[in-house]
Amino acid sequence: MTKNWKVLLILAVLGTVLISAHSFAAVDSATAVGVWLFDDGDVSDSSGNGNDGELMNGAAVVNGGKWGMALSLDGDDDYANVANSASLDSTAEAYTGVAWVKLQRKGDPYSGCCADDHMVIAFTTSWNNILNVFGPGRNTNQGKVEVGSQELNPRWLFGPTTVNDDQWHHLAFTYDGAKKILYIDGEVDIDQDTTGAFGVTGVDVHLGGTPTERIALGLMDEIGIFNVSLEQTDIQNIMNDGLGSVLGLTPVTPQDRLTTTWANIKAR
């Protein structure tokens, strides 16, 4: 009976995979202002907006990403810099940032607030961040994810879940002009009623750290910025099928879908 049940489960999974590999709802690629997949071995932008980045201070693109290659950061001084462009200016009252991260714990000693955080996406300074993961300076909040900007009211929000466990986690932040939402691994971690617009223009975007502090320790993959607030189903499709696939940039195969679906089933 147990053997038959396992066979039926596998057949059901295969059937679901073959259908869903071709049926997920696509996200409009025109809403993506920056897409960094790292699969060409660099920080080239796949959105079509030309927002290519530069590896700084020894940052590298390596094998072993969540989907292909990934940005590798040493927690000391590396990051990737994306020069300012009009398409990256964050003046809208709607925004989304997504990324896969695999972050290591930096240590326990109190280091003085913020310098040892793991920055994921930041506009020019650490004070205008979209996604940030707390470091040892945050004491018991180390490893929790912070989202927001000093241009919003309230400015920032952080949730209860820690992600600095050297495992892959999908992070997403959405803001629609009325509420900011943090998603971790496709589920809402926390949300908050909010007003205002990002209002950040004429500045560079930093991935994985800033020029002076908050350098991440670990890997990052499939970073994207959108000028709309994506829905939870969009976030989950990006997580399960890959950012490039959902935007129509790379194909998703049944094997890709099977691997992800089976991993999700075993985790339940």
PDB file of C-alpha atoms in Angstrom:
ATOM      1  CA  MET A   1       0.000   0.000   0.000  1.00  0.00           C
ATOM      2  CA  THR A   2       2.815   2.348   0.923  1.00  0.00           C
ATOM      3  CA  LYS A   3       4.614   1.567  -2.331  1.00  0.00           C
ATOM      4  CA  ASN A   4       1.447   2.198  -4.367  1.00  0.00           C
ATOM      5  CA  TRP A   5       0.883   5.486  -2.561  1.00  0.00           C
ATOM      6  CA  LYS A   6       4.400   6.629  -3.414  1.00  0.00           C
ATOM      7  CA  VAL A   7       3.919   5.705  -7.067  1.00  0.00           C
ATOM      8  CA  LEU A   8       0.646   7.629  -7.233  1.00  0.00           C
ATOM      9  CA  LEU A   9       2.259  10.647  -5.594  1.00  0.00           C
ATOM     10  CA  ILE A  10       5.141  10.643  -8.060  1.00  0.00           C
ATOM     11  CA  LEU A  11       2.751  10.370 -11.015  1.00  0.00           C
ATOM     12  CA  ALA A  12       0.667  13.229  -9.642  1.00  0.00           C
ATOM     13  CA  VAL A  13       3.762  15.390  -9.233  1.00  0.00           C
ATOM     14  CA  LEU A  14       4.930  14.619 -12.769  1.00  0.00           C
ATOM     15  CA  GLY A  15       1.519  15.487 -14.183  1.00  0.00           C
ATOM     16  CA  THR A  16       1.426  18.759 -12.297  1.00  0.00           C
ATOM     17  CA  VAL A  17       4.946  19.598 -13.415  1.00  0.00           C
ATOM     18  CA  LEU A  18       4.286  18.961 -17.101  1.00  0.00           C
ATOM     19  CA  ILE A  19       1.239  21.218 -17.013  1.00  0.00           C
ATOM     20  CA  SER A  20       2.592  23.982 -14.794  1.00  0.00           C
ATOM     21  CA  ALA A  21       5.894  24.244 -16.639  1.00  0.00           C
ATOM     22  CA  HIS A  22       3.932  25.797 -19.480  1.00  0.00           C
ATOM     23  CA  SER A  23       1.071  27.506 -17.664  1.00  0.00           C
ATOM     24  CA  PHE A  24       2.429  29.950 -15.088  1.00  0.00           C
ATOM     25  CA  ALA A  25       1.329  33.560 -15.453  1.00  0.00           C
ATOM     26  CA  ALA A  26       4.078  35.767 -16.819  1.00  0.00           C
ATOM     27  CA  VAL A  27       5.069  39.081 -15.270  1.00  0.00           C
ATOM     28  CA  ASP A  28       5.116  41.968 -17.755  1.00  0.00           C
ATOM     29  CA  SER A  29       8.785  42.409 -18.639  1.00  0.00           C
ATOM     30  CA  ALA A  30       8.174  46.098 -19.363  1.00  0.00           C
ATOM     31  CA  THR A  31       7.746  46.673 -15.613  1.00  0.00           C
ATOM     32  CA  ALA A  32      11.259  45.390 -14.841  1.00  0.00           C
ATOM     33  CA  VAL A  33      13.789  48.212 -14.538  1.00  0.00           C
ATOM     34  CA  GLY A  34      16.736  46.015 -13.585  1.00  0.00           C
ATOM     35  CA  VAL A  35      17.237  42.228 -13.786  1.00  0.00           C
ATOM     36  CA  TRP A  36      20.556  40.691 -12.757  1.00  0.00           C
ATOM     37  CA  LEU A  37      20.670  36.924 -13.334  1.00  0.00           C
ATOM     38  CA  PHE A  38      24.511  36.610 -13.234  1.00  0.00           C
ATOM     39  CA  ASP A  39      24.423  33.678 -15.662  1.00  0.00           C
ATOM     40  CA  ASP A  40      26.769  35.375 -18.142  1.00  0.00           C
ATOM     41  CA  GLY A  41      29.456  35.534 -15.465  1.00  0.00           C
ATOM     42  CA  ASP A  42      28.989  39.250 -14.854  1.00  0.00           C
ATOM     43  CA  VAL A  43      26.451  41.820 -13.620  1.00  0.00           C
ATOM     44  CA  SER A  44      24.774  42.445 -16.960  1.00  0.00           C
ATOM     45  CA  ASP A  45      21.179  43.646 -16.909  1.00  0.00           C
ATOM     46  CA  SER A  46      18.639  41.418 -18.676  1.00  0.00           C
ATOM     47  CA  SER A  47      15.756  43.905 -18.457  1.00  0.00           C
ATOM     48  CA  GLY A  48      16.666  45.654 -21.706  1.00  0.00           C
ATOM     49  CA  ASN A  49      17.304  48.955 -19.901  1.00  0.00           C
ATOM     50  CA  GLY A  50      21.084  48.700 -20.055  1.00  0.00           C
ATOM     51  CA  ASN A  51      21.577  48.862 -16.292  1.00  0.00           C
ATOM     52  CA  ASP A  52      24.716  46.745 -16.313  1.00  0.00           C
ATOM     53  CA  GLY A  53      26.654  46.579 -13.067  1.00  0.00           C
ATOM     54  CA  GLU A  54      30.340  46.488 -12.174  1.00  0.00           C
ATOM     55  CA  LEU A  55      31.989  44.102  -9.726  1.00  0.00           C
ATOM     56  CA  MET A  56      33.793  46.085  -7.028  1.00  0.00           C
ATOM     57  CA  ASN A  57      36.753  45.248  -4.760  1.00  0.00           C
ATOM     58  CA  GLY A  58      37.021  41.577  -5.653  1.00  0.00           C
ATOM     59  CA  ALA A  59      33.351  40.655  -5.825  1.00  0.00           C
ATOM     60  CA  ALA A  60      32.904  37.685  -8.158  1.00  0.00           C
ATOM     61  CA  VAL A  61      30.281  35.768 -10.089  1.00  0.00           C
ATOM     62  CA  VAL A  62      30.599  32.051  -9.369  1.00  0.00           C
ATOM     63  CA  ASN A  63      28.927  28.719 -10.022  1.00  0.00           C
ATOM     64  CA  GLY A  64      26.560  27.331  -7.420  1.00  0.00           C
ATOM     65  CA  GLY A  65      23.767  29.879  -7.645  1.00  0.00           C
ATOM     66  CA  LYS A  66      20.141  29.092  -6.995  1.00  0.00           C
ATOM     67  CA  TRP A  67      19.558  29.261 -10.758  1.00  0.00           C
ATOM     68  CA  GLY A  68      22.901  29.013 -12.558  1.00  0.00           C
ATOM     69  CA  MET A  69      25.573  31.440 -11.374  1.00  0.00           C
ATOM     70  CA  ALA A  70      25.502  33.864  -8.447  1.00  0.00           C
ATOM     71  CA  LEU A  71      27.120  36.989  -7.028  1.00  0.00           C
ATOM     72  CA  SER A  72      29.674  36.033  -4.352  1.00  0.00           C
ATOM     73  CA  LEU A  73      30.457  38.478  -1.519  1.00  0.00           C
ATOM     74  CA  ASP A  74      33.113  38.239   1.197  1.00  0.00           C
ATOM     75  CA  GLY A  75      31.487  40.329   3.936  1.00  0.00           C
ATOM     76  CA  ASP A  76      34.424  42.751   3.865  1.00  0.00           C
ATOM     77  CA  ASP A  77      34.361  45.226   0.988  1.00  0.00           C
ATOM     78  CA  ASP A  78      32.917  43.642  -2.191  1.00  0.00           C
ATOM     79  CA  TYR A  79      29.671  44.674  -3.788  1.00  0.00           C
ATOM     80  CA  ALA A  80      28.291  45.363  -7.263  1.00  0.00           C
ATOM     81  CA  ASN A  81      27.662  48.913  -8.446  1.00  0.00           C
ATOM     82  CA  VAL A  82      24.984  49.834 -11.000  1.00  0.00           C
ATOM     83  CA  ALA A  83      25.419  53.361 -12.336  1.00  0.00           C
ATOM     84  CA  ASN A  84      22.469  55.704 -12.117  1.00  0.00           C
ATOM     85  CA  SER A  85      20.017  55.856 -14.974  1.00  0.00           C
ATOM     86  CA  ALA A  86      16.581  57.393 -15.409  1.00  0.00           C
ATOM     87  CA  SER A  87      14.983  53.944 -15.466  1.00  0.00           C
ATOM     88  CA  LEU A  88      16.286  53.219 -11.961  1.00  0.00           C
ATOM     89  CA  ASP A  89      15.017  56.441 -10.386  1.00  0.00           C
ATOM     90  CA  SER A  90      12.574  55.418  -7.682  1.00  0.00           C
ATOM     91  CA  THR A  91      10.027  58.223  -7.728  1.00  0.00           C
ATOM     92  CA  ALA A  92       6.955  56.008  -8.035  1.00  0.00           C
ATOM     93  CA  GLU A  93       4.531  55.032  -5.288  1.00  0.00           C
ATOM     94  CA  ALA A  94       4.845  51.413  -6.401  1.00  0.00           C
ATOM     95  CA  TYR A  95       7.911  49.226  -6.290  1.00  0.00           C
ATOM     96  CA  THR A  96       9.122  45.640  -5.995  1.00  0.00           C
ATOM     97  CA  GLY A  97      12.519  44.182  -5.203  1.00  0.00           C
ATOM     98  CA  VAL A  98      13.293  40.443  -5.368  1.00  0.00           C
ATOM     99  CA  ALA A  99      16.396  38.338  -4.741  1.00  0.00           C
ATOM    100  CA  TRP A 100      17.627  34.898  -3.803  1.00  0.00           C
ATOM    101  CA  VAL A 101      20.134  35.008  -0.935  1.00  0.00           C
ATOM    102  CA  LYS A 102      22.327  32.446   0.793  1.00  0.00           C
ATOM    103  CA  LEU A 103      23.865  34.322   3.701  1.00  0.00           C
ATOM    104  CA  GLN A 104      26.232  33.244   6.438  1.00  0.00           C
ATOM    105  CA  ARG A 105      26.096  34.421  10.026  1.00  0.00           C
ATOM    106  CA  LYS A 106      28.765  37.076  10.542  1.00  0.00           C
ATOM    107  CA  GLY A 107      29.295  36.589  14.270  1.00  0.00           C
ATOM    108  CA  ASP A 108      27.857  37.615  17.598  1.00  0.00           C
ATOM    109  CA  PRO A 109      29.833  40.561  19.023  1.00  0.00           C
ATOM    110  CA  TYR A 110      27.962  43.860  19.051  1.00  0.00           C
ATOM    111  CA  SER A 111      29.523  45.951  16.283  1.00  0.00           C
ATOM    112  CA  GLY A 112      27.574  49.180  16.601  1.00  0.00           C
ATOM    113  CA  CYS A 113      24.226  49.066  14.837  1.00  0.00           C
ATOM    114  CA  CYS A 114      24.353  48.722  11.113  1.00  0.00           C
ATOM    115  CA  ALA A 115      27.800  48.437   9.572  1.00  0.00           C
ATOM    116  CA  ASP A 116      27.822  44.628   9.545  1.00  0.00           C
ATOM    117  CA  ASP A 117      24.393  44.134   7.961  1.00  0.00           C
ATOM    118  CA  HIS A 118      23.980  42.186   4.702  1.00  0.00           C
ATOM    119  CA  MET A 119      22.699  44.736   2.184  1.00  0.00           C
ATOM    120  CA  VAL A 120      20.851  43.180  -0.754  1.00  0.00           C
ATOM    121  CA  ILE A 121      19.578  46.182  -2.758  1.00  0.00           C
ATOM    122  CA  ALA A 122      20.359  49.803  -1.855  1.00  0.00           C
ATOM    123  CA  PHE A 123      19.960  53.161  -3.558  1.00  0.00           C
ATOM    124  CA  THR A 124      23.321  54.965  -3.126  1.00  0.00           C
ATOM    125  CA  THR A 125      23.392  54.783   0.687  1.00  0.00           C
ATOM    126  CA  SER A 126      22.340  52.287   3.300  1.00  0.00           C
ATOM    127  CA  TRP A 127      19.583  54.668   4.354  1.00  0.00           C
ATOM    128  CA  ASN A 128      17.664  54.192   1.111  1.00  0.00           C
ATOM    129  CA  ASN A 129      17.577  50.436   1.035  1.00  0.00           C
ATOM    130  CA  ILE A 130      14.947  48.194  -0.478  1.00  0.00           C
ATOM    131  CA  LEU A 131      16.197  44.930   1.052  1.00  0.00           C
ATOM    132  CA  ASN A 132      18.625  44.509   3.939  1.00  0.00           C
ATOM    133  CA  VAL A 133      19.410  41.654   6.349  1.00  0.00           C
ATOM    134  CA  PHE A 134      20.436  42.578   9.882  1.00  0.00           C
ATOM    135  CA  GLY A 135      23.967  41.753  11.031  1.00  0.00           C
ATOM    136  CA  PRO A 136      25.527  41.221  14.476  1.00  0.00           C
ATOM    137  CA  GLY A 137      25.051  44.863  15.453  1.00  0.00           C
ATOM    138  CA  ARG A 138      21.327  44.211  15.750  1.00  0.00           C
ATOM    139  CA  ASN A 139      21.720  41.790  18.685  1.00  0.00           C
ATOM    140  CA  THR A 140      18.708  39.426  18.854  1.00  0.00           C
ATOM    141  CA  ASN A 141      17.404  40.697  15.502  1.00  0.00           C
ATOM    142  CA  GLN A 142      20.455  39.426  13.588  1.00  0.00           C
ATOM    143  CA  GLY A 143      19.415  37.659  10.391  1.00  0.00           C
ATOM    144  CA  LYS A 144      15.990  39.283  10.114  1.00  0.00           C
ATOM    145  CA  VAL A 145      15.056  41.092   6.911  1.00  0.00           C
ATOM    146  CA  GLU A 146      14.503  44.856   6.749  1.00  0.00           C
ATOM    147  CA  VAL A 147      12.624  46.594   3.932  1.00  0.00           C
ATOM    148  CA  GLY A 148      11.709  50.178   3.124  1.00  0.00           C
ATOM    149  CA  SER A 149      13.297  53.601   2.690  1.00  0.00           C
ATOM    150  CA  GLN A 150      13.742  56.767   4.704  1.00  0.00           C
ATOM    151  CA  GLU A 151      11.419  58.448   2.189  1.00  0.00           C
ATOM    152  CA  LEU A 152       8.442  56.377   3.401  1.00  0.00           C
ATOM    153  CA  ASN A 153       6.240  56.817   6.459  1.00  0.00           C
ATOM    154  CA  PRO A 154       6.840  54.691   8.464  1.00  0.00           C
ATOM    155  CA  ARG A 155      10.315  54.301   7.026  1.00  0.00           C
ATOM    156  CA  TRP A 156      11.344  50.693   7.626  1.00  0.00           C
ATOM    157  CA  LEU A 157       9.887  47.374   8.579  1.00  0.00           C
ATOM    158  CA  PHE A 158      11.488  44.092   9.600  1.00  0.00           C
ATOM    159  CA  GLY A 159       9.921  40.695  10.085  1.00  0.00           C
ATOM    160  CA  PRO A 160      10.332  37.781  12.514  1.00  0.00           C
ATOM    161  CA  THR A 161      12.108  35.292  10.220  1.00  0.00           C
ATOM    162  CA  THR A 162      15.897  34.879  10.139  1.00  0.00           C
ATOM    163  CA  VAL A 163      17.637  34.040   6.863  1.00  0.00           C
ATOM    164  CA  ASN A 164      21.371  34.020   7.714  1.00  0.00           C
ATOM    165  CA  ASP A 165      21.514  30.220   8.006  1.00  0.00           C
ATOM    166  CA  ASP A 166      23.638  29.485   4.902  1.00  0.00           C
ATOM    167  CA  GLN A 167      20.542  28.198   3.078  1.00  0.00           C
ATOM    168  CA  TRP A 168      18.871  29.682   0.012  1.00  0.00           C
ATOM    169  CA  HIS A 169      15.924  31.982   0.749  1.00  0.00           C
ATOM    170  CA  HIS A 170      13.812  34.013  -1.633  1.00  0.00           C
ATOM    171  CA  LEU A 171      13.229  37.597  -0.484  1.00  0.00           C
ATOM    172  CA  ALA A 172      10.728  40.036  -1.949  1.00  0.00           C
ATOM    173  CA  PHE A 173       9.545  43.499  -0.981  1.00  0.00           C
ATOM    174  CA  THR A 174       6.506  45.181  -2.521  1.00  0.00           C
ATOM    175  CA  TYR A 175       5.037  48.642  -2.011  1.00  0.00           C
ATOM    176  CA  ASP A 176       1.846  49.884  -3.671  1.00  0.00           C
ATOM    177  CA  GLY A 177       1.544  53.370  -2.188  1.00  0.00           C
ATOM    178  CA  ALA A 178      -0.534  52.137   0.742  1.00  0.00           C
ATOM    179  CA  LYS A 179       1.217  49.085   2.177  1.00  0.00           C
ATOM    180  CA  LYS A 180       4.679  47.578   2.201  1.00  0.00           C
ATOM    181  CA  ILE A 181       4.937  43.796   2.333  1.00  0.00           C
ATOM    182  CA  LEU A 182       7.914  41.539   3.008  1.00  0.00           C
ATOM    183  CA  TYR A 183       7.773  38.035   1.530  1.00  0.00           C
ATOM    184  CA  ILE A 184      10.187  35.279   2.532  1.00  0.00           C
ATOM    185  CA  ASP A 185      10.154  32.079   0.480  1.00  0.00           C
ATOM    186  CA  GLY A 186       6.902  33.143  -1.174  1.00  0.00           C
ATOM    187  CA  GLU A 187       4.934  33.773   2.022  1.00  0.00           C
ATOM    188  CA  VAL A 188       4.076  37.048   3.750  1.00  0.00           C
ATOM    189  CA  ASP A 189       6.507  37.572   6.622  1.00  0.00           C
ATOM    190  CA  ILE A 190       5.106  40.941   7.714  1.00  0.00           C
ATOM    191  CA  ASP A 191       3.251  43.939   6.257  1.00  0.00           C
ATOM    192  CA  GLN A 192       2.562  47.524   7.285  1.00  0.00           C
ATOM    193  CA  ASP A 193       0.312  50.388   6.185  1.00  0.00           C
ATOM    194  CA  THR A 194       2.602  53.033   4.672  1.00  0.00           C
ATOM    195  CA  THR A 195       2.441  56.311   2.752  1.00  0.00           C
ATOM    196  CA  GLY A 196       4.847  58.226   0.531  1.00  0.00           C
ATOM    197  CA  ALA A 197       7.050  57.528  -2.481  1.00  0.00           C
ATOM    198  CA  PHE A 198      10.667  56.416  -2.640  1.00  0.00           C
ATOM    199  CA  GLY A 199      11.731  59.754  -4.065  1.00  0.00           C
ATOM    200  CA  VAL A 200      15.326  58.665  -4.765  1.00  0.00           C
ATOM    201  CA  THR A 201      16.777  59.978  -8.031  1.00  0.00           C
ATOM    202  CA  GLY A 202      20.161  60.542  -9.611  1.00  0.00           C
ATOM    203  CA  VAL A 203      21.997  57.909  -7.562  1.00  0.00           C
ATOM    204  CA  ASP A 204      23.687  54.570  -8.134  1.00  0.00           C
ATOM    205  CA  VAL A 205      22.170  51.266  -7.068  1.00  0.00           C
ATOM    206  CA  HIS A 206      24.291  48.880  -5.010  1.00  0.00           C
ATOM    207  CA  LEU A 207      23.860  45.105  -4.871  1.00  0.00           C
ATOM    208  CA  GLY A 208      25.267  43.098  -1.977  1.00  0.00           C
ATOM    209  CA  GLY A 209      26.626  46.057  -0.026  1.00  0.00           C
ATOM    210  CA  THR A 210      27.504  49.742  -0.195  1.00  0.00           C
ATOM    211  CA  PRO A 211      30.874  51.455  -0.792  1.00  0.00           C
ATOM    212  CA  THR A 212      31.455  51.904   2.942  1.00  0.00           C
ATOM    213  CA  GLU A 213      29.480  49.309   4.923  1.00  0.00           C
ATOM    214  CA  ARG A 214      26.837  46.571   5.061  1.00  0.00           C
ATOM    215  CA  ILE A 215      28.741  44.121   2.853  1.00  0.00           C
ATOM    216  CA  ALA A 216      26.929  40.806   2.602  1.00  0.00           C
ATOM    217  CA  LEU A 217      28.643  37.498   3.355  1.00  0.00           C
ATOM    218  CA  GLY A 218      27.449  34.755   1.031  1.00  0.00           C
ATOM    219  CA  LEU A 219      25.747  34.425  -2.349  1.00  0.00           C
ATOM    220  CA  MET A 220      22.993  36.324  -4.144  1.00  0.00           C
ATOM    221  CA  ASP A 221      21.125  35.383  -7.301  1.00  0.00           C
ATOM    222  CA  GLU A 222      18.290  36.597  -9.545  1.00  0.00           C
ATOM    223  CA  ILE A 223      18.017  40.155  -8.253  1.00  0.00           C
ATOM    224  CA  GLY A 224      15.242  42.218  -9.801  1.00  0.00           C
ATOM    225  CA  ILE A 225      13.680  45.663  -9.407  1.00  0.00           C
ATOM    226  CA  PHE A 226      10.227  46.531 -10.778  1.00  0.00           C
ATOM    227  CA  ASN A 227       8.328  49.807 -11.017  1.00  0.00           C
ATOM    228  CA  VAL A 228       5.067  48.121  -9.986  1.00  0.00           C
ATOM    229  CA  SER A 229       3.905  46.271  -6.893  1.00  0.00           C
ATOM    230  CA  LEU A 230       3.780  42.588  -7.832  1.00  0.00           C
ATOM    231  CA  GLU A 231       1.140  40.260  -6.389  1.00  0.00           C
ATOM    232  CA  GLN A 232       1.964  37.292  -4.170  1.00  0.00           C
ATOM    233  CA  THR A 233       1.280  34.870  -7.023  1.00  0.00           C
ATOM    234  CA  ASP A 234       3.850  36.751  -9.120  1.00  0.00           C
ATOM    235  CA  ILE A 235       6.383  36.491  -6.309  1.00  0.00           C
ATOM    236  CA  GLN A 236       5.742  32.759  -5.985  1.00  0.00           C
ATOM    237  CA  ASN A 237       6.048  32.215  -9.742  1.00  0.00           C
ATOM    238  CA  ILE A 238       9.373  34.060  -9.751  1.00  0.00           C
ATOM    239  CA  MET A 239      10.577  31.939  -6.837  1.00  0.00           C
ATOM    240  CA  ASN A 240       9.436  28.614  -8.304  1.00  0.00           C
ATOM    241  CA  ASP A 241      10.154  29.110 -12.002  1.00  0.00           C
ATOM    242  CA  GLY A 242      13.034  31.572 -11.998  1.00  0.00           C
ATOM    243  CA  LEU A 243      13.029  35.299 -12.640  1.00  0.00           C
ATOM    244  CA  GLY A 244      14.313  34.914 -16.179  1.00  0.00           C
ATOM    245  CA  SER A 245      11.645  32.356 -17.059  1.00  0.00           C
ATOM    246  CA  VAL A 246       8.739  34.374 -15.648  1.00  0.00           C
ATOM    247  CA  LEU A 247       9.901  37.414 -17.620  1.00  0.00           C
ATOM    248  CA  GLY A 248      10.245  35.331 -20.787  1.00  0.00           C
ATOM    249  CA  LEU A 249      14.021  35.725 -20.893  1.00  0.00           C
ATOM    250  CA  THR A 250      14.906  32.052 -20.353  1.00  0.00           C
ATOM    251  CA  PRO A 251      12.790  28.905 -20.774  1.00  0.00           C
ATOM    252  CA  VAL A 252      11.630  26.883 -17.795  1.00  0.00           C
ATOM    253  CA  THR A 253      11.901  23.145 -18.402  1.00  0.00           C
ATOM    254  CA  PRO A 254       9.929  20.282 -16.870  1.00  0.00           C
ATOM    255  CA  GLN A 255      13.151  19.170 -15.146  1.00  0.00           C
ATOM    256  CA  ASP A 256      13.550  22.607 -13.532  1.00  0.00           C
ATOM    257  CA  ARG A 257       9.943  22.525 -12.379  1.00  0.00           C
ATOM    258  CA  LEU A 258      10.203  18.922 -11.127  1.00  0.00           C
ATOM    259  CA  THR A 259      13.258  19.712  -9.003  1.00  0.00           C
ATOM    260  CA  THR A 260      11.589  22.730  -7.394  1.00  0.00           C
ATOM    261  CA  THR A 261       8.203  21.057  -6.896  1.00  0.00           C
ATOM    262  CA  TRP A 262       9.682  17.902  -5.371  1.00  0.00           C
ATOM    263  CA  ALA A 263      11.831  19.994  -3.007  1.00  0.00           C
ATOM    264  CA  ASN A 264       8.735  21.912  -1.905  1.00  0.00           C
ATOM    265  CA  ILE A 265       6.812  18.669  -1.247  1.00  0.00           C
ATOM    266  CA  LYS A 266       9.639  17.172   0.830  1.00  0.00           C
ATOM    267  CA  ALA A 267       9.844  20.374   2.890  1.00  0.00           C
ATOM    268  CA  ARG A 268       6.195  20.103   3.977  1.00  0.00           C
TER     269      ARG A 268
END
